[in-house]
GROMACS .gro file of C-alpha atoms in nm:
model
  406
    1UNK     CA    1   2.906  -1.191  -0.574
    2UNK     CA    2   2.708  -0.922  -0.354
    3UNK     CA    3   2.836  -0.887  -0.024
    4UNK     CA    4   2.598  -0.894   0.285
    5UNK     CA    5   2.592  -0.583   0.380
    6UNK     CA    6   2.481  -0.499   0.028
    7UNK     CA    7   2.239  -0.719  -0.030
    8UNK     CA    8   2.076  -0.673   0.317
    9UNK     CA    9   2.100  -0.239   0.233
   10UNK     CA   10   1.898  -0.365  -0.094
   11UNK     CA   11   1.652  -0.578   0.135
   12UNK     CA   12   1.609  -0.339   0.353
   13UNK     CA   13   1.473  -0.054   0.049
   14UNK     CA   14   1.186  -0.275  -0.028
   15UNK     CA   15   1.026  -0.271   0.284
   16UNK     CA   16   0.754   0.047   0.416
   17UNK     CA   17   0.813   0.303   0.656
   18UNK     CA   18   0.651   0.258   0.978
   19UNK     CA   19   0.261   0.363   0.910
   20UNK     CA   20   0.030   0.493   1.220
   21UNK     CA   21  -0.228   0.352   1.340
   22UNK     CA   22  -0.535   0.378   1.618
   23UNK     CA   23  -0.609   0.053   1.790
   24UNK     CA   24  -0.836  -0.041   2.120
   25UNK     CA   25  -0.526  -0.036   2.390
   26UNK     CA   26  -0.601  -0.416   2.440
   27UNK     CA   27  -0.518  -0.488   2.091
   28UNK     CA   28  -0.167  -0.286   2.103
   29UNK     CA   29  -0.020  -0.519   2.320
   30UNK     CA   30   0.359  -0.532   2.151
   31UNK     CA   31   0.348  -0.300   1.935
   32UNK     CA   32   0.539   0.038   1.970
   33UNK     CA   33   0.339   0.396   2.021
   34UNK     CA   34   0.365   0.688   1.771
   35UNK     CA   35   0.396   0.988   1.909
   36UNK     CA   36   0.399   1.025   2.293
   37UNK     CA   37   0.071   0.967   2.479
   38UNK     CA   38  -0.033   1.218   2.740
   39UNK     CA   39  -0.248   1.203   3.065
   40UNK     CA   40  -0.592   1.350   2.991
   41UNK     CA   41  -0.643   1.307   3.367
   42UNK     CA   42  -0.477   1.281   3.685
   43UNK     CA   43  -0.402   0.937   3.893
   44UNK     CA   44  -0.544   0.917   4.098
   45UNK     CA   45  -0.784   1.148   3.992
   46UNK     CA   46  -0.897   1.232   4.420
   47UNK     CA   47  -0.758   1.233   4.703
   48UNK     CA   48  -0.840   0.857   4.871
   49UNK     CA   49  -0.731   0.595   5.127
   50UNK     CA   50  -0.454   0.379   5.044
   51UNK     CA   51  -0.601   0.140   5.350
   52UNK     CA   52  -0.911   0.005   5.494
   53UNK     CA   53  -0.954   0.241   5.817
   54UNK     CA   54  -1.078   0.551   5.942
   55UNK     CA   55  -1.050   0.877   5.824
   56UNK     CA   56  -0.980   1.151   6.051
   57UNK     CA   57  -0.855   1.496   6.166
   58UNK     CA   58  -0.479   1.397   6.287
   59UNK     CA   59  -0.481   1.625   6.525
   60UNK     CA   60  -0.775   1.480   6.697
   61UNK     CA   61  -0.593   1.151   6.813
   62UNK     CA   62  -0.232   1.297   6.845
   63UNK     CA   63  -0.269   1.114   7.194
   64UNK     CA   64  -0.425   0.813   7.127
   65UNK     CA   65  -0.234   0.501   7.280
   66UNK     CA   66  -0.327   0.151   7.330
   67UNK     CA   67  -0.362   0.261   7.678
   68UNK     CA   68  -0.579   0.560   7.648
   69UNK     CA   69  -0.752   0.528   7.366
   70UNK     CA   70  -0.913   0.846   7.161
   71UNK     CA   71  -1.312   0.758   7.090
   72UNK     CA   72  -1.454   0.923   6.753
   73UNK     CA   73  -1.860   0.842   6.670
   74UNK     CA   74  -1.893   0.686   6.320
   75UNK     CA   75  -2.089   0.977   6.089
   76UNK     CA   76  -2.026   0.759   5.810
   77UNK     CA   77  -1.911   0.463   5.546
   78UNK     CA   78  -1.728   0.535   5.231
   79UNK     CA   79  -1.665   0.218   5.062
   80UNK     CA   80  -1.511   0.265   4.703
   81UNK     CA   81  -1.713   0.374   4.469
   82UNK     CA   82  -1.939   0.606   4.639
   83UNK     CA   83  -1.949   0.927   4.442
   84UNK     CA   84  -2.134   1.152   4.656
   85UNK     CA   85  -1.927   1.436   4.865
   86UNK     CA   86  -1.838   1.438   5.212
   87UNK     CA   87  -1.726   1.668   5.509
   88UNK     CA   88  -1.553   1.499   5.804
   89UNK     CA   89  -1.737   1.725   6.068
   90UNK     CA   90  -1.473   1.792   6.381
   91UNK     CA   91  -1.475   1.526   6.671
   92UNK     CA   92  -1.568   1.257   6.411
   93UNK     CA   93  -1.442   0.991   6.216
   94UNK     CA   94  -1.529   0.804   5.866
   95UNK     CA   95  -1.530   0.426   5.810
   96UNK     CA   96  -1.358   0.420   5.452
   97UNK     CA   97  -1.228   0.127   5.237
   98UNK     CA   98  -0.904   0.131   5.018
   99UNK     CA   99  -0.957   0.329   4.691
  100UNK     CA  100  -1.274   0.562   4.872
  101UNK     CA  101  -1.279   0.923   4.819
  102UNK     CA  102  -1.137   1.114   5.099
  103UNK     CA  103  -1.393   1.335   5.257
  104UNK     CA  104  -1.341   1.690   5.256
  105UNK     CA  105  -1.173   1.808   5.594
  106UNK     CA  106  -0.993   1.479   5.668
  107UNK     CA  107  -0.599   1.514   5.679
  108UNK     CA  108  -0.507   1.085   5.782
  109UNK     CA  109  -0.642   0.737   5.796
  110UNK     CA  110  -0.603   0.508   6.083
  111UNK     CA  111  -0.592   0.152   5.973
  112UNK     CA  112  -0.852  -0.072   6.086
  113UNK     CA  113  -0.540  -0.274   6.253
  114UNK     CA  114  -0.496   0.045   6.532
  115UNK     CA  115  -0.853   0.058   6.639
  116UNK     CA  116  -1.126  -0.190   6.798
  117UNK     CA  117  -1.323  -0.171   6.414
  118UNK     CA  118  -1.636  -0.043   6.554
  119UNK     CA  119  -1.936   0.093   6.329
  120UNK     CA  120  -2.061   0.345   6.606
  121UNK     CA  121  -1.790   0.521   6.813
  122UNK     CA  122  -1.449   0.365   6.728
  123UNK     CA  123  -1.169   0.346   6.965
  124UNK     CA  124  -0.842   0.413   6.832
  125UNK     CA  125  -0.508   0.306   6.996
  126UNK     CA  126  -0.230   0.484   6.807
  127UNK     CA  127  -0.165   0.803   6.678
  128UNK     CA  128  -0.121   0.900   6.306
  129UNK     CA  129   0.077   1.180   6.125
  130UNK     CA  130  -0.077   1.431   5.899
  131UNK     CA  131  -0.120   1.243   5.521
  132UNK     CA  132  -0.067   0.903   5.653
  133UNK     CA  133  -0.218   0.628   5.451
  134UNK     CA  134  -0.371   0.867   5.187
  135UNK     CA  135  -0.296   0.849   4.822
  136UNK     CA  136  -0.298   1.230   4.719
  137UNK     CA  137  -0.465   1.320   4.358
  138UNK     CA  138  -0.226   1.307   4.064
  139UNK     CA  139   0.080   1.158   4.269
  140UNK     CA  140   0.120   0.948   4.021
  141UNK     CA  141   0.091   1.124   3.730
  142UNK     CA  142  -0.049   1.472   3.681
  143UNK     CA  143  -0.297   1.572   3.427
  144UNK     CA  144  -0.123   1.666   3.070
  145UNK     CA  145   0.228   1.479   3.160
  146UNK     CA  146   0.360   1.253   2.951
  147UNK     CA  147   0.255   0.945   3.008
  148UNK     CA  148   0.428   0.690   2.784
  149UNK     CA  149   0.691   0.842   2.543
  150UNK     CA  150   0.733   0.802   2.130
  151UNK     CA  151   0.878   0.443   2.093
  152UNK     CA  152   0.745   0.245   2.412
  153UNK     CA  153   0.627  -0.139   2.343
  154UNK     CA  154   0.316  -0.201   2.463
  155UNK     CA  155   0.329  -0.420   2.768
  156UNK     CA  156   0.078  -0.519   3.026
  157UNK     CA  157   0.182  -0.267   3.240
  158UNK     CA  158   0.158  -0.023   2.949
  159UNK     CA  159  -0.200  -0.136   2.913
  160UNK     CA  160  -0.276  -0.121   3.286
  161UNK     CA  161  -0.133   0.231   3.251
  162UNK     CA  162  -0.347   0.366   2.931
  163UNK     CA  163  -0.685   0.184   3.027
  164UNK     CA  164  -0.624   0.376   3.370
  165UNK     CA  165  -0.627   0.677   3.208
  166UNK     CA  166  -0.923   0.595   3.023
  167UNK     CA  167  -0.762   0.597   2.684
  168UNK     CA  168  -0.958   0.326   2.526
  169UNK     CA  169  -0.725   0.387   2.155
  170UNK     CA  170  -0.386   0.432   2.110
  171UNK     CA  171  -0.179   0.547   1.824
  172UNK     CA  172   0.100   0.268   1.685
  173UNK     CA  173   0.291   0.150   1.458
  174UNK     CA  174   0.095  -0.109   1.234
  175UNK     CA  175   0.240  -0.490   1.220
  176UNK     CA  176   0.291  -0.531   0.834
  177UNK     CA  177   0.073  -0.841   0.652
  178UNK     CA  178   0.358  -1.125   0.578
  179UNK     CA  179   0.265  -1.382   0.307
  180UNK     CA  180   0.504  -1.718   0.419
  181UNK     CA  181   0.481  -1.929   0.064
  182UNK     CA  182   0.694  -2.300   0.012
  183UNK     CA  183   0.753  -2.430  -0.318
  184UNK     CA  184   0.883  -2.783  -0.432
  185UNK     CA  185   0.687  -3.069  -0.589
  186UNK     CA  186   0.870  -3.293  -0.355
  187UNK     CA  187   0.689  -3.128  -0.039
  188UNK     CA  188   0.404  -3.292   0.172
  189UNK     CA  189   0.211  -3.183   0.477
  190UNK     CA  190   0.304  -3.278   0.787
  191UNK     CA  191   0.055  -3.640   0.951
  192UNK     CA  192   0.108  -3.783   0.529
  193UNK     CA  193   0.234  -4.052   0.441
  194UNK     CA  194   0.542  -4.002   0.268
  195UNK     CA  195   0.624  -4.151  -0.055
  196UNK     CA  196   0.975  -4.234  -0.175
  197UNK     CA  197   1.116  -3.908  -0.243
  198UNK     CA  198   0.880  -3.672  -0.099
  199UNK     CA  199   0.986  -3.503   0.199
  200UNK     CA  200   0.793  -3.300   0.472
  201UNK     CA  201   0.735  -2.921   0.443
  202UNK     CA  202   0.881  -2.729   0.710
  203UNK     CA  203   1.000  -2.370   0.600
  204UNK     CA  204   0.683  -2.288   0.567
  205UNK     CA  205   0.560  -2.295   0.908
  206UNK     CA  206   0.941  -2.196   1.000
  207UNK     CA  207   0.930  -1.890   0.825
  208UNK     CA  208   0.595  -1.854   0.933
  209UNK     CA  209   0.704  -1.879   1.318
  210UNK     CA  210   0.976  -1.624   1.265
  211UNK     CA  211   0.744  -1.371   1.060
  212UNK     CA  212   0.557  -1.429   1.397
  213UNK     CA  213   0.823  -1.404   1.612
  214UNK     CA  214   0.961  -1.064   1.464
  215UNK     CA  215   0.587  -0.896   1.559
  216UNK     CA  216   0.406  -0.905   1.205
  217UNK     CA  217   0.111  -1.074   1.066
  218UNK     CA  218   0.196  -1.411   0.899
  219UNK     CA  219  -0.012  -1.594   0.706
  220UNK     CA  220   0.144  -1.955   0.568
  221UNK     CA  221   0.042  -2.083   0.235
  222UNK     CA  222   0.042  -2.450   0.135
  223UNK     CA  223   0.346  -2.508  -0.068
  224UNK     CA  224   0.288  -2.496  -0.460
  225UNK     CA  225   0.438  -2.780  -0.693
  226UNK     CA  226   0.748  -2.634  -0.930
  227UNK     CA  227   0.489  -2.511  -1.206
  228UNK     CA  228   0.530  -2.214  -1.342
  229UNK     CA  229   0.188  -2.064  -1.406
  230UNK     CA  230   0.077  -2.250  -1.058
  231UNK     CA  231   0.323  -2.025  -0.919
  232UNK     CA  232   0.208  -1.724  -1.041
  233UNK     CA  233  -0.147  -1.793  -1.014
  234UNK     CA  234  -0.069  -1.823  -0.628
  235UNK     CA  235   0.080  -1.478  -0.621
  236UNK     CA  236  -0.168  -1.321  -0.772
  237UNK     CA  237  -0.446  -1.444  -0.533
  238UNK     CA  238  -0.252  -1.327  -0.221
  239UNK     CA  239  -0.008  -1.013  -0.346
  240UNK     CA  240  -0.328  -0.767  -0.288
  241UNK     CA  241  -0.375  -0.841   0.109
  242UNK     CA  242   0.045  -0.828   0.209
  243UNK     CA  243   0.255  -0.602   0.224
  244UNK     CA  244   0.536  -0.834   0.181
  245UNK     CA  245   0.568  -1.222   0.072
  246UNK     CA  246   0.892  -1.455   0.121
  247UNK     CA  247   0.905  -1.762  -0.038
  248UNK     CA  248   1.146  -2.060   0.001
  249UNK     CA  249   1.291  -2.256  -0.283
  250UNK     CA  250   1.344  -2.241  -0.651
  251UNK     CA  251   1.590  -1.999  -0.648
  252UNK     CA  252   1.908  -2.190  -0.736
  253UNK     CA  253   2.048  -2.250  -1.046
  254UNK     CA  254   1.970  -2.602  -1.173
  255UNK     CA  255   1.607  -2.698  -1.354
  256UNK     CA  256   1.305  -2.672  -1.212
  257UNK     CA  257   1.359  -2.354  -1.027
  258UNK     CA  258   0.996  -2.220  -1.042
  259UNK     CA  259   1.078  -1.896  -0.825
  260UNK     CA  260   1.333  -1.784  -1.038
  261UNK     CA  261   1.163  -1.947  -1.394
  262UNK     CA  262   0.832  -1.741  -1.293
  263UNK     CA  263   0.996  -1.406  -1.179
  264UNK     CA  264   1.298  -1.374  -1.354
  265UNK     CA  265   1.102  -1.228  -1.681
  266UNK     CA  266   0.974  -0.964  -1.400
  267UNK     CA  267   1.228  -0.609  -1.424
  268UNK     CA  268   1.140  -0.540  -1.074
  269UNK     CA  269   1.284  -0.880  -0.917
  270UNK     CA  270   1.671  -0.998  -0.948
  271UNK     CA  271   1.835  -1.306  -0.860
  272UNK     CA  272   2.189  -1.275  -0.721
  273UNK     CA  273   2.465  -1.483  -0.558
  274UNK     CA  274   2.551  -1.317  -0.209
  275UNK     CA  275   2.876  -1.393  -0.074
  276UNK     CA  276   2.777  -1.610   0.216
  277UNK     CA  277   2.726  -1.957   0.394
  278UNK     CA  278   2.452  -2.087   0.399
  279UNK     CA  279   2.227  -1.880   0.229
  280UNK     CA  280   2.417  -1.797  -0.098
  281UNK     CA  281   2.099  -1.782  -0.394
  282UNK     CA  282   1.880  -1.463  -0.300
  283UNK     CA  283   1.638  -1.305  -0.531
  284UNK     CA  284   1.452  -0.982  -0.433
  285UNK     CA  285   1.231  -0.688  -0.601
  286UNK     CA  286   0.869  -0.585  -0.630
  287UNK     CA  287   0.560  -0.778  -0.799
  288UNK     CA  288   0.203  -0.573  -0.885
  289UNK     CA  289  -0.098  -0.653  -0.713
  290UNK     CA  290  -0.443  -0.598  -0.884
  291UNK     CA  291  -0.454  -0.208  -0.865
  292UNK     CA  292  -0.130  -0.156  -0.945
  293UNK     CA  293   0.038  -0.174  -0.569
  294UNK     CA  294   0.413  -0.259  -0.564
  295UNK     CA  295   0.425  -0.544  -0.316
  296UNK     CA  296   0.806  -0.652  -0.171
  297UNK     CA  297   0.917  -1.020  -0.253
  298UNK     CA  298   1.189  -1.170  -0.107
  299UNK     CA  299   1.280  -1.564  -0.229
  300UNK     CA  300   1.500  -1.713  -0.022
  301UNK     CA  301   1.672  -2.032  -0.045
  302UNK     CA  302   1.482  -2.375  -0.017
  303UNK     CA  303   1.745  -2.568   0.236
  304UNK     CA  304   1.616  -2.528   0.606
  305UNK     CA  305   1.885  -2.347   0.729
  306UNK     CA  306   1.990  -2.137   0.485
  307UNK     CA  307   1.615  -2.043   0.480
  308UNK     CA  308   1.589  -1.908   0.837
  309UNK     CA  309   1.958  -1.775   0.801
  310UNK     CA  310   1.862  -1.552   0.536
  311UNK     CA  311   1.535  -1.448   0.699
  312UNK     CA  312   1.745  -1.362   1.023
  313UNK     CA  313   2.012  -1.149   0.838
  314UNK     CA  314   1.810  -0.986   0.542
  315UNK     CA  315   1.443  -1.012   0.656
  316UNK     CA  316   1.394  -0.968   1.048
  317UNK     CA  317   1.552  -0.655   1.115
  318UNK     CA  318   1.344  -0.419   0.807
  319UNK     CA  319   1.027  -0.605   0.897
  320UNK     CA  320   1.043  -0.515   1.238
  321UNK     CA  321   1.152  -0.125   1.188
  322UNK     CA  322   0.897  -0.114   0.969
  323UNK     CA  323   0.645  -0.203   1.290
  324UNK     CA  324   0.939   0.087   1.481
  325UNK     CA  325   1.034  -0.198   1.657
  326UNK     CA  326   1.422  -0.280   1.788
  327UNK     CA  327   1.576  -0.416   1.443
  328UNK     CA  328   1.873  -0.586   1.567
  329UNK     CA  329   1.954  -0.916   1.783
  330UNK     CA  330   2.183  -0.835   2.070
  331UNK     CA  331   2.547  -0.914   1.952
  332UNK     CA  332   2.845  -0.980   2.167
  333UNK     CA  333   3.172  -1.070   2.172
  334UNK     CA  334   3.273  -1.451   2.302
  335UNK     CA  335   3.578  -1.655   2.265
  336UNK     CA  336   3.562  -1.983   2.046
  337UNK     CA  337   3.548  -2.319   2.251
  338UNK     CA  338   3.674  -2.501   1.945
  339UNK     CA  339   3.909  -2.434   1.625
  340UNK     CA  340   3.666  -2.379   1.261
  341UNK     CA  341   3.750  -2.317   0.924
  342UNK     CA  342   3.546  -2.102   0.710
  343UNK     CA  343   3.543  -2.032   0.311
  344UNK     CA  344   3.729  -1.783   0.187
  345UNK     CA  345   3.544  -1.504   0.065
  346UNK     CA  346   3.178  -1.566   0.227
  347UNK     CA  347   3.093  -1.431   0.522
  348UNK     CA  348   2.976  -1.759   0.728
  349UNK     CA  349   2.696  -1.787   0.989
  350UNK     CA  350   2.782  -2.096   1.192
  351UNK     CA  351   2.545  -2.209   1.461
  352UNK     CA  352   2.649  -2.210   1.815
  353UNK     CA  353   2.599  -2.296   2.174
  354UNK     CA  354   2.692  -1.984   2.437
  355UNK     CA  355   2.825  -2.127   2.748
  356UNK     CA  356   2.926  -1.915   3.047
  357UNK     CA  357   3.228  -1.958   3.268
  358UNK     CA  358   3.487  -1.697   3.471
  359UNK     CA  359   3.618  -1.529   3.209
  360UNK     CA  360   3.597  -1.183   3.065
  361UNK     CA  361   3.391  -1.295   2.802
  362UNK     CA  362   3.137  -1.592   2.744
  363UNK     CA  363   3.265  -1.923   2.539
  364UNK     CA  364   3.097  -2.007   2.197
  365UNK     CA  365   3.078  -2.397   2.138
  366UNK     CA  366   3.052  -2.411   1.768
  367UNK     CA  367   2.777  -2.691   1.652
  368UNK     CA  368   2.704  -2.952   1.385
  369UNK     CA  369   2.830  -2.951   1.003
  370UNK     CA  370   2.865  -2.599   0.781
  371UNK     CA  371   2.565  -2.773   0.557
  372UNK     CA  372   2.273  -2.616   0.532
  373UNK     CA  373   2.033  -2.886   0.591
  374UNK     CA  374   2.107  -2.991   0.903
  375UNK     CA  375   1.799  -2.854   1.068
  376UNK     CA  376   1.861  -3.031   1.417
  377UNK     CA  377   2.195  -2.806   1.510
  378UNK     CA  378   1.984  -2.488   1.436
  379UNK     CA  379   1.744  -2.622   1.635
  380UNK     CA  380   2.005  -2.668   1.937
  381UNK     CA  381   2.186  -2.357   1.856
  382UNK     CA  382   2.120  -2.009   2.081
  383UNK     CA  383   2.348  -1.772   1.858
  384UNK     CA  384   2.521  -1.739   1.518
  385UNK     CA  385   2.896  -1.682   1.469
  386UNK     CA  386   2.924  -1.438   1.223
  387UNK     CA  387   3.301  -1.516   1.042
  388UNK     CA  388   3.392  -1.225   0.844
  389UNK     CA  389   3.492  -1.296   0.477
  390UNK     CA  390   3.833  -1.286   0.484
  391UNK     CA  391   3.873  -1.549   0.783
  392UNK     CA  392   3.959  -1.858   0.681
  393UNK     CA  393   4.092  -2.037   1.022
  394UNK     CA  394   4.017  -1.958   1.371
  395UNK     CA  395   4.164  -2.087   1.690
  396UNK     CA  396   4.024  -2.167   2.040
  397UNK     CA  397   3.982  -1.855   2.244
  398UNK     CA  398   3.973  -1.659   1.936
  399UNK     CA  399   3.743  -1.387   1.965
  400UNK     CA  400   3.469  -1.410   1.763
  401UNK     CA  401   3.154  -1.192   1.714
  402UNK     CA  402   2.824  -1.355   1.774
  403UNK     CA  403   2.430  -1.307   1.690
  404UNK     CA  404   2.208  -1.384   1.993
  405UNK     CA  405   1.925  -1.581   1.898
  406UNK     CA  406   1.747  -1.595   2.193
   0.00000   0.00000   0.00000
């Protein structure tokens, strides 16, 4: 059998190298930049008043005090916005709002708080230091610096940044277009009434959720019955507009396994047995869209959770370096909370709960049976304990190497 680590190198091959694009900033929200992005202006671009006050010469009011108060006539308002310039004549003072230009020849702001707020001749009861309460041009970032570096994720602060600048496009890394397609005559939509032996379709919208989840573009298909030509027919209508489709299912190696049936006459796709649990039938390889474009396929395994297993350990991390993004879940190092047992040669993914406690490392609480469809415990579980190959028994307070889910 293939081990993991060669199957998931294999995996990893079929998948693009991250492509650049320009998007509005808006739309860029989590995804990475391309290249660094520079300032093509100052913030702030003028010198203005980080408070509502006055602005004045500091010099003028050096002895201002509640009790002998320094009197300035009002030559003028400068609420934000106004774009007109000014010259603070000597003796004088400004009425100016938070985010105003700064008139030429002013060197502080009062606040409003240290004076009687008059629009004539203010009084003002406290003395201010030269550049108090003024935000100077570019002391937040000067014209041509860097302003986010090759590799940031787009955040809202990362937008707040950008649309400050007035960069309306950005340059990054496009989300790649992922095709999410169930197969199984015995599958039914979710709200129908199920007959004997039909069950509901859920690795669909699973797979779907974790395409999501990993930053590309999913788009779910309705499951096809386990017909050949039905199959294919499918893959033909939606292999032009992806650049990579996973399906669930069909992949073992009893009857009726229309993935493998439908693909295996195709030299670009190959079924194998990887040496793991769950998630031991993978197939992999290329199909042609109209025009001739290679597009990646990856079939994975029809039992829930062996499904997302396989999407978490093959899938995830070369569809989201493909988008530049972080590949890898955090992994850490935790001691076991109860004894398992694991098959000898596979390398087992076991679901688990982390729990924290006063130790030097946190405790892993192993969860539910080994098989693969019990959907419920990988629906409790936060991490996967990843048992290496040749481990066949482990202790409690063994340590143990985990994949954080969360």
């Amino acid at each position: 059998m293939r081990s993991v680590v060669e199957h998931q190198a294999v995996v990893a091959a079929l998948f693009p190298a991250p492509e650049a694009v320009r998007l509005p900033t808006p739309d860029a929200l989590g995804l990475v930049t391309m290249g660094d992005v520079h300032a093509p202006i100052s913030l702030p671009g003028f010198d203005n008043s980080a408070m509502d006050g006055y602005a004045v010469r500091a010099a003028e009011i050096a002895s201002a005090t509640p009790e002998h108060p320094v009197a300035l006539p009002v030559a003028h308002d400068i609420p934000a916005g106004r774009t007109d310039s000014l010259v603070l004549a000597p003796g004088t003072a400004h009425r100016i709002m938070t985010g105003a230009p700064l008139p030429e020849g002013a060197d502080a702001v009062v606040p409003v708080e240290l004076t009687d707020g008059s629009t004539s001749t203010v009084s003002i009861t406290a003395a201010v230091e030269v550049g108090k309460h003024i935000r100077a041009a570019g002391s937040d970032i000067l014209h041509g610096e860097r302003a986010l570096p090759s590799g940031t994720v787009i955040g809202a602060s990362q937008v707040g940044l950008l649309s400050a600048l007035g960069i309306a496009e950005v340059t990054v890394a496009r989300r790649l277009r992922v095709v999410v397609l169930s197969t199984g005559s015995e599958l039914v939509a979710p709200g129908t009434e199920l007959e004997h032996g039909q069950i509901y379709e859920s690795n669909g919208a699973m797979l779907t959720a974790a395409v999501t989840e990993a930053g590309a573009i999913a788009r779910h298909l309705h499951f096809v019955p386990d017909d050949v030509d039905d199959f294919l027919a499918r893959l033909d209508t939606v292999a032009d507009d992806a650049d990579a489709i996973i399906t669930s299912g069909g992949v073992s190696a009893g009857a009726f396994e229309v993935v493998k049936d439908a693909l295996s006459r195709n030299p670009d796709v190959e079924f194998v047995k990887v040496a793991m649990q769950p998630g031991m039938p993978q197939g992999c390889g290329h199909i042609a869209a109209p025009g001739g474009r290679r597009v990646p396929i990856v079939t994975l395994p029809g039992n829930p959770v062996s499904a997302l297993v396989s999407f978490e350990v093959f899938i995830r991390p070369p569809l989201r370096a493909a988008a530049e993004m972080s590949p890898h879940r955090p992994r850490v190092h935790a001691r076991l909370g109860s004894a398992v047992r694991s098959t000898p040669g596979k390398r087992q993914f076991l679901r688990g709960v982390i729990r924290s406690d006063d130790g030097a490392a946190p405790i892993i609480d192993p969860i539910g049976p080994p098989a693969s469809h019990h959907l419920r415990y990988l629906a409790a579980a936060d991490a996967l304990i990843d048992i290496p190959p040749e481990v066949t028994e482990l202790a409690p307070d063994d340590d143990v190497e985990v994949l954080r889910l969360g």
